[in-house]
mmCIF file of C-alpha atoms in Angstrom:
data_model
loop_
_atom_site.group_PDB
_atom_site.id
_atom_site.type_symbol
_atom_site.label_atom_id
_atom_site.label_comp_id
_atom_site.label_asym_id
_atom_site.label_seq_id
_atom_site.Cartn_x
_atom_site.Cartn_y
_atom_site.Cartn_z
ATOM 1 C CA GLY O 5 0.000 0.000 0.000
ATOM 2 C CA ASP O 6 0.887 3.657 -0.147
ATOM 3 C CA SER O 7 3.351 4.887 2.463
ATOM 4 C CA VAL O 8 5.530 7.821 3.473
ATOM 5 C CA THR O 9 8.951 7.642 5.094
ATOM 6 C CA GLN O 10 10.589 10.704 6.590
ATOM 7 C CA MET O 11 13.807 11.200 8.454
ATOM 8 C CA GLU O 12 13.725 10.670 12.175
ATOM 9 C CA GLY O 13 14.296 13.552 14.472
ATOM 10 C CA PRO O 14 14.936 15.482 16.406
ATOM 11 C CA VAL O 15 16.791 17.827 14.111
ATOM 12 C CA THR O 16 18.608 20.523 16.063
ATOM 13 C CA LEU O 17 19.944 23.562 14.209
ATOM 14 C CA SER O 18 21.278 26.985 15.021
ATOM 15 C CA GLU O 19 19.408 30.027 13.801
ATOM 16 C CA GLU O 20 20.141 30.880 10.134
ATOM 17 C CA ALA O 21 21.307 27.331 9.349
ATOM 18 C CA PHE O 22 20.138 25.458 6.252
ATOM 19 C CA LEU O 23 17.382 22.910 6.770
ATOM 20 C CA THR O 24 16.653 19.689 4.925
ATOM 21 C CA ILE O 25 14.086 17.146 6.077
ATOM 22 C CA ASN O 26 14.013 14.094 3.841
ATOM 23 C CA CYS O 27 10.780 12.482 2.712
ATOM 24 C CA THR O 28 10.295 9.569 0.336
ATOM 25 C CA TYR O 29 7.088 7.873 -0.666
ATOM 26 C CA THR O 30 5.655 4.717 -2.148
ATOM 27 C CA ALA O 31 2.465 5.022 -4.135
ATOM 28 C CA THR O 32 0.775 3.801 -7.257
ATOM 29 C CA GLY O 33 -0.285 6.304 -9.830
ATOM 30 C CA TYR O 34 0.210 10.013 -9.304
ATOM 31 C CA PRO O 35 -0.258 11.101 -5.694
ATOM 32 C CA SER O 36 -0.348 14.641 -4.416
ATOM 33 C CA LEU O 37 2.313 15.456 -1.830
ATOM 34 C CA PHE O 38 2.094 17.740 1.175
ATOM 35 C CA TRP O 39 4.103 19.110 4.058
ATOM 36 C CA TYR O 40 2.232 19.954 7.231
ATOM 37 C CA VAL O 41 3.590 21.732 10.303
ATOM 38 C CA GLN O 42 2.454 21.369 13.901
ATOM 39 C CA TYR O 43 3.476 24.073 16.366
ATOM 40 C CA PRO O 44 3.412 23.213 20.072
ATOM 41 C CA GLY O 45 -0.131 22.812 21.377
ATOM 42 C CA GLU O 46 -1.747 23.299 17.982
ATOM 43 C CA GLY O 47 -3.265 21.282 15.180
ATOM 44 C CA LEU O 48 -1.593 20.529 11.869
ATOM 45 C CA GLN O 49 -1.392 23.309 9.291
ATOM 46 C CA LEU O 50 -0.682 22.904 5.624
ATOM 47 C CA LEU O 51 2.756 24.315 4.842
ATOM 48 C CA LEU O 52 2.991 23.569 1.113
ATOM 49 C CA LYS O 53 1.890 21.103 -1.523
ATOM 50 C CA ALA O 54 2.705 19.783 -5.000
ATOM 51 C CA THR O 55 0.294 17.900 -7.188
ATOM 52 C CA LYS O 56 2.389 16.649 -10.093
ATOM 53 C CA ALA O 57 5.932 15.666 -10.950
ATOM 54 C CA ASP O 58 8.507 18.516 -10.970
ATOM 55 C CA ASP O 59 6.098 20.873 -9.211
ATOM 56 C CA LYS O 60 7.723 22.989 -6.512
ATOM 57 C CA GLY O 61 5.644 23.946 -3.505
ATOM 58 C CA SER O 62 6.772 26.932 -1.473
ATOM 59 C CA ASN O 63 5.591 28.944 1.515
ATOM 60 C CA LYS O 64 7.203 31.059 4.262
ATOM 61 C CA GLY O 65 10.685 30.388 2.846
ATOM 62 C CA PHE O 66 10.188 26.624 2.783
ATOM 63 C CA GLU O 67 10.371 24.698 -0.488
ATOM 64 C CA ALA O 68 9.886 21.128 -1.664
ATOM 65 C CA THR O 69 10.058 19.658 -5.178
ATOM 66 C CA TYR O 70 8.028 16.649 -6.304
ATOM 67 C CA ARG O 71 10.624 14.242 -7.708
ATOM 68 C CA LYS O 72 8.954 11.263 -9.319
ATOM 69 C CA GLU O 73 12.219 9.653 -10.441
ATOM 70 C CA THR O 74 13.456 9.431 -6.856
ATOM 71 C CA THR O 75 9.981 9.305 -5.242
ATOM 72 C CA SER O 76 11.002 12.124 -2.941
ATOM 73 C CA PHE O 77 9.625 15.400 -1.597
ATOM 74 C CA HIS O 78 12.369 16.816 0.622
ATOM 75 C CA LEU O 79 11.633 19.960 2.634
ATOM 76 C CA GLU O 80 14.243 22.735 2.566
ATOM 77 C CA LYS O 81 14.718 26.200 3.996
ATOM 78 C CA GLY O 82 17.735 28.379 3.471
ATOM 79 C CA SER O 83 17.814 30.083 6.853
ATOM 80 C CA VAL O 84 15.773 28.777 9.777
ATOM 81 C CA GLN O 85 14.475 30.879 12.655
ATOM 82 C CA VAL O 86 13.652 29.988 16.236
ATOM 83 C CA SER O 87 9.986 30.389 15.319
ATOM 84 C CA ASP O 88 10.306 27.470 12.868
ATOM 85 C CA SER O 89 10.665 25.057 15.786
ATOM 86 C CA ALA O 90 7.840 22.579 15.302
ATOM 87 C CA VAL O 91 7.026 19.064 14.116
ATOM 88 C CA TYR O 92 6.951 18.637 10.330
ATOM 89 C CA PHE O 93 4.892 15.930 8.640
ATOM 90 C CA CYS O 94 5.211 14.736 5.074
ATOM 91 C CA ALA O 95 1.993 13.327 3.580
ATOM 92 C CA LEU O 96 0.563 11.967 0.375
ATOM 93 C CA ARG O 97 -2.882 11.629 -1.060
ATOM 94 C CA GLY O 98 -3.449 8.987 -3.674
ATOM 95 C CA TYR O 99 -5.088 10.005 -6.910
ATOM 96 C CA GLY O 100 -8.058 8.219 -8.350
ATOM 97 C CA GLY O 101 -8.476 5.707 -5.577
ATOM 98 C CA ALA O 102 -11.785 5.212 -3.854
ATOM 99 C CA THR O 103 -10.422 6.297 -0.523
ATOM 100 C CA ASN O 104 -8.203 9.286 -1.307
ATOM 101 C CA LYS O 105 -7.117 9.248 2.292
ATOM 102 C CA LEU O 106 -4.143 11.246 3.508
ATOM 103 C CA ILE O 107 -1.187 9.141 4.584
ATOM 104 C CA PHE O 108 1.321 10.757 6.942
ATOM 105 C CA GLY O 109 4.907 10.109 7.806
ATOM 106 C CA THR O 110 5.918 9.830 11.444
ATOM 107 C CA GLY O 111 6.859 13.476 11.783
ATOM 108 C CA THR O 112 10.230 15.175 12.343
ATOM 109 C CA LEU O 113 10.790 17.446 15.307
ATOM 110 C CA LEU O 114 12.828 20.535 14.439
ATOM 111 C CA ALA O 115 14.423 22.518 17.257
ATOM 112 C CA VAL O 116 16.120 25.797 16.314
ATOM 113 C CA GLN O 117 18.424 27.350 18.865
ATOM 114 C CA PRO O 118 19.240 31.078 19.001
ATOM 115 C CA ASP M 16 -8.399 29.448 11.684
ATOM 116 C CA SER M 17 -8.758 26.305 9.541
ATOM 117 C CA GLY M 18 -12.559 26.342 9.585
ATOM 118 C CA VAL M 19 -12.694 22.906 11.212
ATOM 119 C CA THR M 20 -14.191 22.951 14.701
ATOM 120 C CA GLN M 21 -13.668 20.276 17.303
ATOM 121 C CA THR M 22 -15.332 20.028 20.686
ATOM 122 C CA PRO M 23 -14.511 19.677 23.457
ATOM 123 C CA LYS M 24 -10.897 20.903 23.559
ATOM 124 C CA HIS M 25 -10.104 18.921 26.673
ATOM 125 C CA LEU M 26 -11.727 15.884 28.228
ATOM 126 C CA ILE M 27 -10.813 14.033 31.396
ATOM 127 C CA THR M 28 -12.610 10.811 32.149
ATOM 128 C CA ALA M 29 -12.185 7.565 34.048
ATOM 129 C CA THR M 30 -11.290 4.140 32.721
ATOM 130 C CA GLY M 31 -14.255 2.162 31.478
ATOM 131 C CA GLN M 32 -16.229 5.242 30.510
ATOM 132 C CA ARG M 33 -17.531 6.314 27.108
ATOM 133 C CA VAL M 34 -17.012 9.705 25.449
ATOM 134 C CA THR M 35 -18.079 11.399 22.235
ATOM 135 C CA LEU M 36 -15.877 13.787 20.299
ATOM 136 C CA ARG M 37 -17.476 16.116 17.797
ATOM 137 C CA CYS M 38 -16.190 17.641 14.580
ATOM 138 C CA SER M 39 -17.705 20.235 12.266
ATOM 139 C CA PRO M 40 -15.913 20.296 8.896
ATOM 140 C CA ARG M 41 -15.190 23.347 6.777
ATOM 141 C CA SER M 42 -18.178 24.622 4.897
ATOM 142 C CA GLY M 43 -18.640 22.568 1.730
ATOM 143 C CA ASP M 44 -16.163 19.814 2.613
ATOM 144 C CA LEU M 45 -17.645 16.343 2.266
ATOM 145 C CA SER M 46 -14.747 14.279 3.614
ATOM 146 C CA VAL M 47 -13.971 13.981 7.298
ATOM 147 C CA TYR M 48 -10.966 12.155 8.732
ATOM 148 C CA TRP M 49 -10.154 11.190 12.297
ATOM 149 C CA TYR M 50 -6.605 10.798 13.579
ATOM 150 C CA GLN M 51 -5.127 9.839 16.925
ATOM 151 C CA GLN M 52 -1.828 11.377 18.005
ATOM 152 C CA SER M 53 0.064 9.929 20.936
ATOM 153 C CA LEU M 54 3.671 10.353 21.977
ATOM 154 C CA ASP M 55 4.734 6.814 21.145
ATOM 155 C CA GLN M 56 2.524 6.129 18.095
ATOM 156 C CA GLY M 57 2.760 9.347 16.149
ATOM 157 C CA LEU M 58 -0.191 10.353 13.949
ATOM 158 C CA GLN M 59 -2.437 7.351 13.359
ATOM 159 C CA PHE M 60 -5.259 7.392 10.818
ATOM 160 C CA LEU M 61 -8.472 6.049 12.328
ATOM 161 C CA ILE M 62 -11.294 6.435 9.835
ATOM 162 C CA GLN M 63 -12.606 8.525 6.930
ATOM 163 C CA TYR M 64 -16.150 9.428 5.969
ATOM 164 C CA TYR M 65 -17.309 10.889 2.699
ATOM 165 C CA ASN M 66 -20.769 12.442 2.499
ATOM 166 C CA GLY M 67 -22.132 10.246 5.253
ATOM 167 C CA GLU M 68 -20.545 6.981 4.209
ATOM 168 C CA GLU M 69 -17.510 5.244 5.612
ATOM 169 C CA ARG M 70 -14.751 5.460 2.987
ATOM 170 C CA ALA M 71 -11.613 4.107 4.625
ATOM 171 C CA LYS M 72 -10.651 2.496 7.883
ATOM 172 C CA GLY M 73 -7.274 2.598 9.549
ATOM 173 C CA ASN M 74 -6.056 1.438 12.912
ATOM 174 C CA ILE M 75 -9.348 1.968 14.684
ATOM 175 C CA LEU M 76 -10.105 -0.234 17.665
ATOM 176 C CA GLU M 77 -13.394 -2.109 17.898
ATOM 177 C CA ARG M 78 -14.193 -0.057 21.028
ATOM 178 C CA PHE M 79 -14.167 3.044 18.825
ATOM 179 C CA SER M 80 -16.803 3.996 16.294
ATOM 180 C CA ALA M 81 -17.641 7.028 14.222
ATOM 181 C CA GLN M 82 -20.371 8.402 12.025
ATOM 182 C CA GLN M 83 -21.036 11.357 9.777
ATOM 183 C CA PHE M 84 -24.452 12.935 9.909
ATOM 184 C CA PRO M 85 -26.563 14.470 7.100
ATOM 185 C CA ASP M 86 -25.362 17.960 8.042
ATOM 186 C CA LEU M 87 -21.801 16.554 7.542
ATOM 187 C CA HIS M 88 -20.642 16.924 11.120
ATOM 188 C CA SER M 89 -18.994 13.836 12.528
ATOM 189 C CA GLU M 90 -18.717 12.178 15.916
ATOM 190 C CA LEU M 91 -16.104 9.780 17.206
ATOM 191 C CA ASN M 92 -17.302 7.535 20.010
ATOM 192 C CA LEU M 93 -14.769 5.955 22.321
ATOM 193 C CA SER M 94 -15.995 3.350 24.786
ATOM 194 C CA SER M 95 -14.586 1.131 27.539
ATOM 195 C CA LEU M 96 -11.773 3.629 27.805
ATOM 196 C CA GLU M 97 -8.322 2.529 28.878
ATOM 197 C CA LEU M 98 -5.345 4.537 30.108
ATOM 198 C CA GLY M 99 -3.656 3.934 26.764
ATOM 199 C CA ASP M 100 -6.427 5.793 24.937
ATOM 200 C CA SER M 101 -5.135 9.057 26.341
ATOM 201 C CA ALA M 102 -4.094 11.063 23.297
ATOM 202 C CA LEU M 103 -4.868 13.990 21.055
ATOM 203 C CA TYR M 104 -7.678 13.252 18.618
ATOM 204 C CA PHE M 105 -7.740 15.318 15.448
ATOM 205 C CA CYS M 106 -10.440 15.757 12.901
ATOM 206 C CA ALA M 107 -9.676 16.979 9.387
ATOM 207 C CA SER M 108 -11.834 17.779 6.389
ATOM 208 C CA SER M 109 -11.159 18.112 2.693
ATOM 209 C CA GLY M 110 -12.938 18.935 -0.524
ATOM 210 C CA GLN M 111 -13.991 16.553 -3.260
ATOM 211 C CA GLY M 112 -11.031 16.926 -5.562
ATOM 212 C CA PRO M 113 -8.484 14.113 -5.400
ATOM 213 C CA ARG M 114 -5.688 16.663 -5.026
ATOM 214 C CA SER M 115 -7.228 18.868 -2.381
ATOM 215 C CA GLU M 116 -5.493 19.238 0.951
ATOM 216 C CA ALA M 117 -6.970 18.476 4.334
ATOM 217 C CA PHE M 118 -7.600 21.106 6.980
ATOM 218 C CA PHE M 119 -7.222 20.144 10.608
ATOM 219 C CA GLY M 120 -9.082 21.144 13.727
ATOM 220 C CA GLN M 121 -7.288 22.080 16.948
ATOM 221 C CA GLY M 122 -7.858 18.646 18.398
ATOM 222 C CA THR M 123 -9.418 17.182 21.521
ATOM 223 C CA ARG M 124 -7.018 16.212 24.265
ATOM 224 C CA LEU M 125 -8.398 13.131 25.997
ATOM 225 C CA THR M 126 -6.993 12.106 29.360
ATOM 226 C CA VAL M 127 -8.138 8.808 30.845
ATOM 227 C CA VAL M 128 -7.444 8.468 34.561
#
């Protein structure tokens, strides 16, 4: 079945460092891919999405490119801030299936230190 | 504000009891999902409804059940509660399109004592 694998955390960075959180997926057909962020004590919020191969999603300085050849959707940010500290979830939604449910990775905790 | 409303925000109850969690999806969204988030299990998909019908089932225990009503709100019923059921329960909703994202509520924190 469809699945998402993301790098285990926690990831600890200093402010202004470069961030990469790896995400790979297994799916049939052409899924849509998402990154969600969960700040402490809150629900999940959509950070960015990409719906077809080679699409780049971007928001708040974060970017991720849908790479079908490597089945990846890695999250990157050039310069992280303390306020980016949160848990990041990679997710996919299968296309055309009867369920179209969202499948999440296990989440990666990012801690940014001043 | 995601537009998805969950009540109550917090719930404390004793083992063996039954509780009902409620979710109102975003206006116009037909799909509702329920997830359980605990420290050791991460984000677990429980069940999905689409326009009143069960669409997909995940790791939902037999003690748990859900339904979606004609006005599209959904309820998750948890019975014979155990200490291990303590967790955050999230509801999410999404539109009809196969590529549409899901929007999450703030969650209900359930504590079983």
